Amino acid sequence: MIVGKYCQIRPIEERDLDFLQMLAVDRNISSRLVGWDFPPSQYGQRKWFDATHNSRTTRRFLVEDLGGTPLGITGLWDIDWHSRVALTATKLYAPNLKQKGIGTDSIKILMAYAFYDVGLNRLWGAILDFNGPSFGAYAKKCGWRGEGILREEVWREGNFHDLYRVAILKSEFDALNDSEDYINRAVPADTTERVSILDEWWAPELVGKVPRD
Ligand SMILES: CC(C)(COP(=O)(O)OP(=O)(O)OC[C@H]1O[C@@H](n2cnc3c(N)ncnc32)[C@H](O)[C@@H]1OP(=O)(O)O)[C@@H](O)C(=O)NCCC(=O)NCCS
């Protein structure tokens, strides 16, 4: 679990599936997303969980408030371990949001985790031209940059909409004024100081002479 300022993220458990199904059938959310699908049944949701929960290239996380109330889902999709790139997205259930800034908090937690624990170098996403809160959270508040426009890429409510490709590099995350705080939340270990007794204990003459049973 990684604890942010207003929310925390943790692996998805079976007990979260009813909440996630509700999130998936909520038209207020699904109509703002890039992808389209038929709404899942509870059975479909469970099959999806069984098939995807242990993937090497996709990891989803539950976003919950600091008291454990579920708020939404985020994650890393299509992880490319060679080039250290992944797709990310966030989906929050508005009625459970008791304050502003939770989207921003969850995105910063995820970035710190992706760049400083998983070891990625670049995250990307895609935002529809009418999704103000998403541009507000990713671009205005989290330092993401636009990289291109796919014109009339997505059909929604009878019209074609432009899709903006957005991304952030690890170096751009580092430049945010609160990145250090989020890195410490994702990786609390102090890795800056070498343990001082190592110098006497791990003397060169002892190397290779450690007794084995
Ligand atoms: C996108 C989402 C994660 C953002 O979460 P959030 O909790 O609303 O985000 P935050 O409050 O941290 O930040 C949003 C910012 O965008 C701003 N904003 C909202 N509507 C806006 C608009 N139409 N134009 C410009 N900025 C806008 C907000 O004012 C806020 O900035 P502020 O704090 O300076 O006022 C959330 O709205 C969500 O889950 N939406 C449904 C699913 C979705 O669209 N996911 C993204 C798919 S790409």
mmCIF file of C-alpha atoms in Angstrom, residues 23-192:
data_model
loop_
_atom_site.group_PDB
_atom_site.id
_atom_site.type_symbol
_atom_site.label_atom_id
_atom_site.label_comp_id
_atom_site.label_asym_id
_atom_site.label_seq_id
_atom_site.Cartn_x
_atom_site.Cartn_y
_atom_site.Cartn_z
ATOM 1 C CA LEU A 23 -17.546 1.897 -11.499
ATOM 2 C CA ALA A 24 -17.573 0.129 -14.869
ATOM 3 C CA VAL A 25 -21.327 0.558 -15.418
ATOM 4 C CA ASP A 26 -21.435 4.219 -14.268
ATOM 5 C CA ARG A 27 -22.270 6.193 -17.443
ATOM 6 C CA ASN A 28 -20.790 9.397 -16.007
ATOM 7 C CA ILE A 29 -17.438 7.668 -15.937
ATOM 8 C CA SER A 30 -17.561 5.380 -18.958
ATOM 9 C CA SER A 31 -18.653 8.186 -21.303
ATOM 10 C CA ARG A 32 -15.455 10.111 -20.459
ATOM 11 C CA LEU A 33 -13.115 7.204 -21.125
ATOM 12 C CA VAL A 34 -11.259 6.573 -24.354
ATOM 13 C CA GLY A 35 -12.158 2.911 -24.694
ATOM 14 C CA TRP A 36 -15.682 1.577 -25.147
ATOM 15 C CA ASP A 37 -17.098 -1.762 -24.051
ATOM 16 C CA PHE A 38 -20.371 -3.402 -23.064
ATOM 17 C CA PRO A 39 -21.001 -3.001 -19.315
ATOM 18 C CA PRO A 40 -19.672 -6.048 -17.444
ATOM 19 C CA SER A 41 -21.868 -8.360 -15.371
ATOM 20 C CA GLN A 42 -20.724 -9.429 -11.898
ATOM 21 C CA TYR A 43 -19.813 -12.782 -13.444
ATOM 22 C CA GLY A 44 -17.830 -11.044 -16.189
ATOM 23 C CA GLN A 45 -16.087 -8.899 -13.610
ATOM 24 C CA ARG A 46 -14.949 -11.993 -11.699
ATOM 25 C CA LYS A 47 -13.697 -13.727 -14.858
ATOM 26 C CA TRP A 48 -11.778 -10.555 -15.746
ATOM 27 C CA PHE A 49 -10.183 -10.496 -12.292
ATOM 28 C CA ASP A 50 -9.149 -14.153 -12.505
ATOM 29 C CA ALA A 51 -7.639 -13.665 -15.958
ATOM 30 C CA THR A 52 -5.757 -10.441 -15.304
ATOM 31 C CA HIS A 53 -4.764 -10.193 -11.653
ATOM 32 C CA ASN A 54 -1.279 -11.647 -12.075
ATOM 33 C CA SER A 55 -0.117 -10.133 -15.340
ATOM 34 C CA ARG A 56 3.541 -9.102 -15.846
ATOM 35 C CA THR A 57 2.531 -6.275 -18.143
ATOM 36 C CA THR A 58 -0.552 -4.854 -16.433
ATOM 37 C CA ARG A 59 -1.078 -3.973 -12.772
ATOM 38 C CA ARG A 60 -4.236 -2.344 -11.507
ATOM 39 C CA PHE A 61 -4.633 -0.743 -8.093
ATOM 40 C CA LEU A 62 -7.579 0.250 -5.999
ATOM 41 C CA VAL A 63 -7.641 3.895 -4.955
ATOM 42 C CA GLU A 64 -9.243 4.318 -1.538
ATOM 43 C CA ASP A 65 -9.498 7.146 0.956
ATOM 44 C CA LEU A 66 -7.332 7.115 4.065
ATOM 45 C CA GLY A 67 -10.144 5.345 5.947
ATOM 46 C CA GLY A 68 -10.401 2.533 3.368
ATOM 47 C CA THR A 69 -13.514 3.658 1.430
ATOM 48 C CA PRO A 70 -13.036 2.696 -2.226
ATOM 49 C CA LEU A 71 -12.685 5.669 -4.572
ATOM 50 C CA GLY A 72 -11.586 4.228 -7.883
ATOM 51 C CA ILE A 73 -8.973 2.441 -9.882
ATOM 52 C CA THR A 74 -5.596 3.283 -11.387
ATOM 53 C CA GLY A 75 -2.714 1.245 -12.693
ATOM 54 C CA LEU A 76 -0.038 0.509 -15.243
ATOM 55 C CA TRP A 77 -1.021 -1.073 -18.540
ATOM 56 C CA ASP A 78 1.086 -2.437 -21.435
ATOM 57 C CA ILE A 79 4.326 -2.229 -19.455
ATOM 58 C CA ASP A 80 7.278 -2.388 -21.827
ATOM 59 C CA TRP A 81 10.088 -3.719 -19.626
ATOM 60 C CA HIS A 82 12.743 -3.115 -22.278
ATOM 61 C CA SER A 83 12.047 0.579 -22.916
ATOM 62 C CA ARG A 84 10.570 1.107 -19.439
ATOM 63 C CA VAL A 85 7.330 2.684 -20.663
ATOM 64 C CA ALA A 86 3.733 2.101 -19.566
ATOM 65 C CA LEU A 87 0.250 3.410 -20.164
ATOM 66 C CA THR A 88 -1.600 4.719 -17.123
ATOM 67 C CA ALA A 89 -5.112 6.004 -16.370
ATOM 68 C CA THR A 90 -7.276 6.899 -13.388
ATOM 69 C CA LYS A 91 -10.993 6.401 -12.848
ATOM 70 C CA LEU A 92 -12.626 7.796 -9.702
ATOM 71 C CA TYR A 93 -16.201 7.447 -8.463
ATOM 72 C CA ALA A 94 -17.377 11.032 -7.948
ATOM 73 C CA PRO A 95 -20.001 10.383 -5.171
ATOM 74 C CA ASN A 96 -17.255 8.979 -2.906
ATOM 75 C CA LEU A 97 -14.936 11.966 -3.384
ATOM 76 C CA LYS A 98 -15.265 14.131 -0.303
ATOM 77 C CA GLN A 99 -12.671 16.680 -1.355
ATOM 78 C CA LYS A 100 -10.843 18.118 -4.340
ATOM 79 C CA GLY A 101 -7.365 16.988 -5.289
ATOM 80 C CA ILE A 102 -7.800 13.237 -4.954
ATOM 81 C CA GLY A 103 -7.185 12.661 -8.661
ATOM 82 C CA THR A 104 -3.972 14.677 -8.487
ATOM 83 C CA ASP A 105 -2.863 12.847 -5.333
ATOM 84 C CA SER A 106 -3.488 9.412 -6.848
ATOM 85 C CA ILE A 107 -1.638 10.345 -10.068
ATOM 86 C CA LYS A 108 1.386 11.575 -8.089
ATOM 87 C CA ILE A 109 1.446 8.412 -5.967
ATOM 88 C CA LEU A 110 1.307 6.289 -9.110
ATOM 89 C CA MET A 111 4.076 8.307 -10.798
ATOM 90 C CA ALA A 112 6.383 8.002 -7.760
ATOM 91 C CA TYR A 113 5.714 4.264 -7.622
ATOM 92 C CA ALA A 114 6.228 3.779 -11.373
ATOM 93 C CA PHE A 115 9.438 5.822 -11.579
ATOM 94 C CA TYR A 116 11.064 4.949 -8.240
ATOM 95 C CA ASP A 117 9.858 1.464 -7.390
ATOM 96 C CA VAL A 118 8.939 -0.251 -10.649
ATOM 97 C CA GLY A 119 11.807 1.480 -12.479
ATOM 98 C CA LEU A 120 9.973 2.992 -15.459
ATOM 99 C CA ASN A 121 11.129 6.088 -17.345
ATOM 100 C CA ARG A 122 8.018 7.221 -19.179
ATOM 101 C CA LEU A 123 4.266 7.105 -18.628
ATOM 102 C CA TRP A 124 1.695 7.962 -21.254
ATOM 103 C CA GLY A 125 -2.050 8.338 -21.508
ATOM 104 C CA ALA A 126 -4.810 9.587 -23.770
ATOM 105 C CA ILE A 127 -7.484 12.179 -22.989
ATOM 106 C CA LEU A 128 -10.608 13.119 -24.927
ATOM 107 C CA ASP A 129 -11.011 16.759 -25.936
ATOM 108 C CA PHE A 130 -14.003 17.328 -23.617
ATOM 109 C CA ASN A 131 -12.495 15.838 -20.443
ATOM 110 C CA GLY A 132 -11.686 18.981 -18.428
ATOM 111 C CA PRO A 133 -10.992 17.292 -15.049
ATOM 112 C CA SER A 134 -8.546 14.889 -16.694
ATOM 113 C CA PHE A 135 -6.601 17.678 -18.435
ATOM 114 C CA GLY A 136 -6.774 19.657 -15.168
ATOM 115 C CA ALA A 137 -5.335 16.812 -13.089
ATOM 116 C CA TYR A 138 -2.754 15.357 -15.498
ATOM 117 C CA ALA A 139 -1.596 18.451 -17.424
ATOM 118 C CA LYS A 140 -2.226 21.407 -15.128
ATOM 119 C CA LYS A 141 -1.430 19.828 -11.767
ATOM 120 C CA CYS A 142 0.872 16.871 -12.474
ATOM 121 C CA GLY A 143 3.188 18.205 -15.183
ATOM 122 C CA TRP A 144 2.098 15.993 -18.087
ATOM 123 C CA ARG A 145 2.804 17.280 -21.610
ATOM 124 C CA GLY A 146 0.841 16.975 -24.827
ATOM 125 C CA GLU A 147 2.598 14.952 -27.517
ATOM 126 C CA GLY A 148 0.081 14.754 -30.322
ATOM 127 C CA ILE A 149 -3.534 14.865 -31.417
ATOM 128 C CA LEU A 150 -5.385 12.022 -33.053
ATOM 129 C CA ARG A 151 -8.062 13.936 -34.921
ATOM 130 C CA GLU A 152 -11.628 12.629 -34.650
ATOM 131 C CA GLU A 153 -10.301 9.393 -33.167
ATOM 132 C CA VAL A 154 -13.204 8.569 -30.853
ATOM 133 C CA TRP A 155 -16.944 8.580 -31.484
ATOM 134 C CA ARG A 156 -18.965 9.747 -28.497
ATOM 135 C CA GLU A 157 -22.563 10.961 -28.195
ATOM 136 C CA GLY A 158 -22.971 11.057 -31.959
ATOM 137 C CA ASN A 159 -19.809 13.008 -32.731
ATOM 138 C CA PHE A 160 -16.163 12.326 -33.411
ATOM 139 C CA HIS A 161 -13.738 13.727 -30.846
ATOM 140 C CA ASP A 162 -10.048 14.515 -30.927
ATOM 141 C CA LEU A 163 -7.861 12.406 -28.687
ATOM 142 C CA TYR A 164 -4.822 13.987 -27.048
ATOM 143 C CA ARG A 165 -1.782 11.831 -26.390
ATOM 144 C CA VAL A 166 -0.123 12.975 -23.162
ATOM 145 C CA ALA A 167 2.968 11.754 -21.331
ATOM 146 C CA ILE A 168 5.472 12.464 -18.603
ATOM 147 C CA LEU A 169 9.125 11.482 -18.246
ATOM 148 C CA LYS A 170 10.787 10.593 -14.955
ATOM 149 C CA SER A 171 12.939 13.757 -15.253
ATOM 150 C CA GLU A 172 9.770 15.871 -15.565
ATOM 151 C CA PHE A 173 8.248 14.195 -12.510
ATOM 152 C CA ASP A 174 11.486 14.939 -10.607
ATOM 153 C CA ALA A 175 11.033 18.642 -11.421
ATOM 154 C CA LEU A 176 7.642 18.852 -9.636
ATOM 155 C CA ASN A 177 7.927 20.754 -6.349
ATOM 156 C CA ASP A 178 6.482 17.890 -4.285
ATOM 157 C CA SER A 179 8.089 14.918 -6.082
ATOM 158 C CA GLU A 180 10.458 14.224 -3.154
ATOM 159 C CA ASP A 181 7.519 13.886 -0.778
ATOM 160 C CA TYR A 182 5.810 11.376 -3.083
ATOM 161 C CA ILE A 183 9.031 9.432 -3.672
ATOM 162 C CA ASN A 184 9.419 9.042 0.103
ATOM 163 C CA ARG A 185 5.848 7.811 0.330
ATOM 164 C CA ALA A 186 6.459 5.213 -2.391
ATOM 165 C CA VAL A 187 9.924 4.173 -1.197
ATOM 166 C CA PRO A 188 10.326 5.117 2.494
ATOM 167 C CA ALA A 189 13.741 3.444 2.911
ATOM 168 C CA ASP A 190 16.629 5.904 3.291
ATOM 169 C CA THR A 191 18.972 4.711 0.544
ATOM 170 C CA THR A 192 21.353 7.690 0.692
#
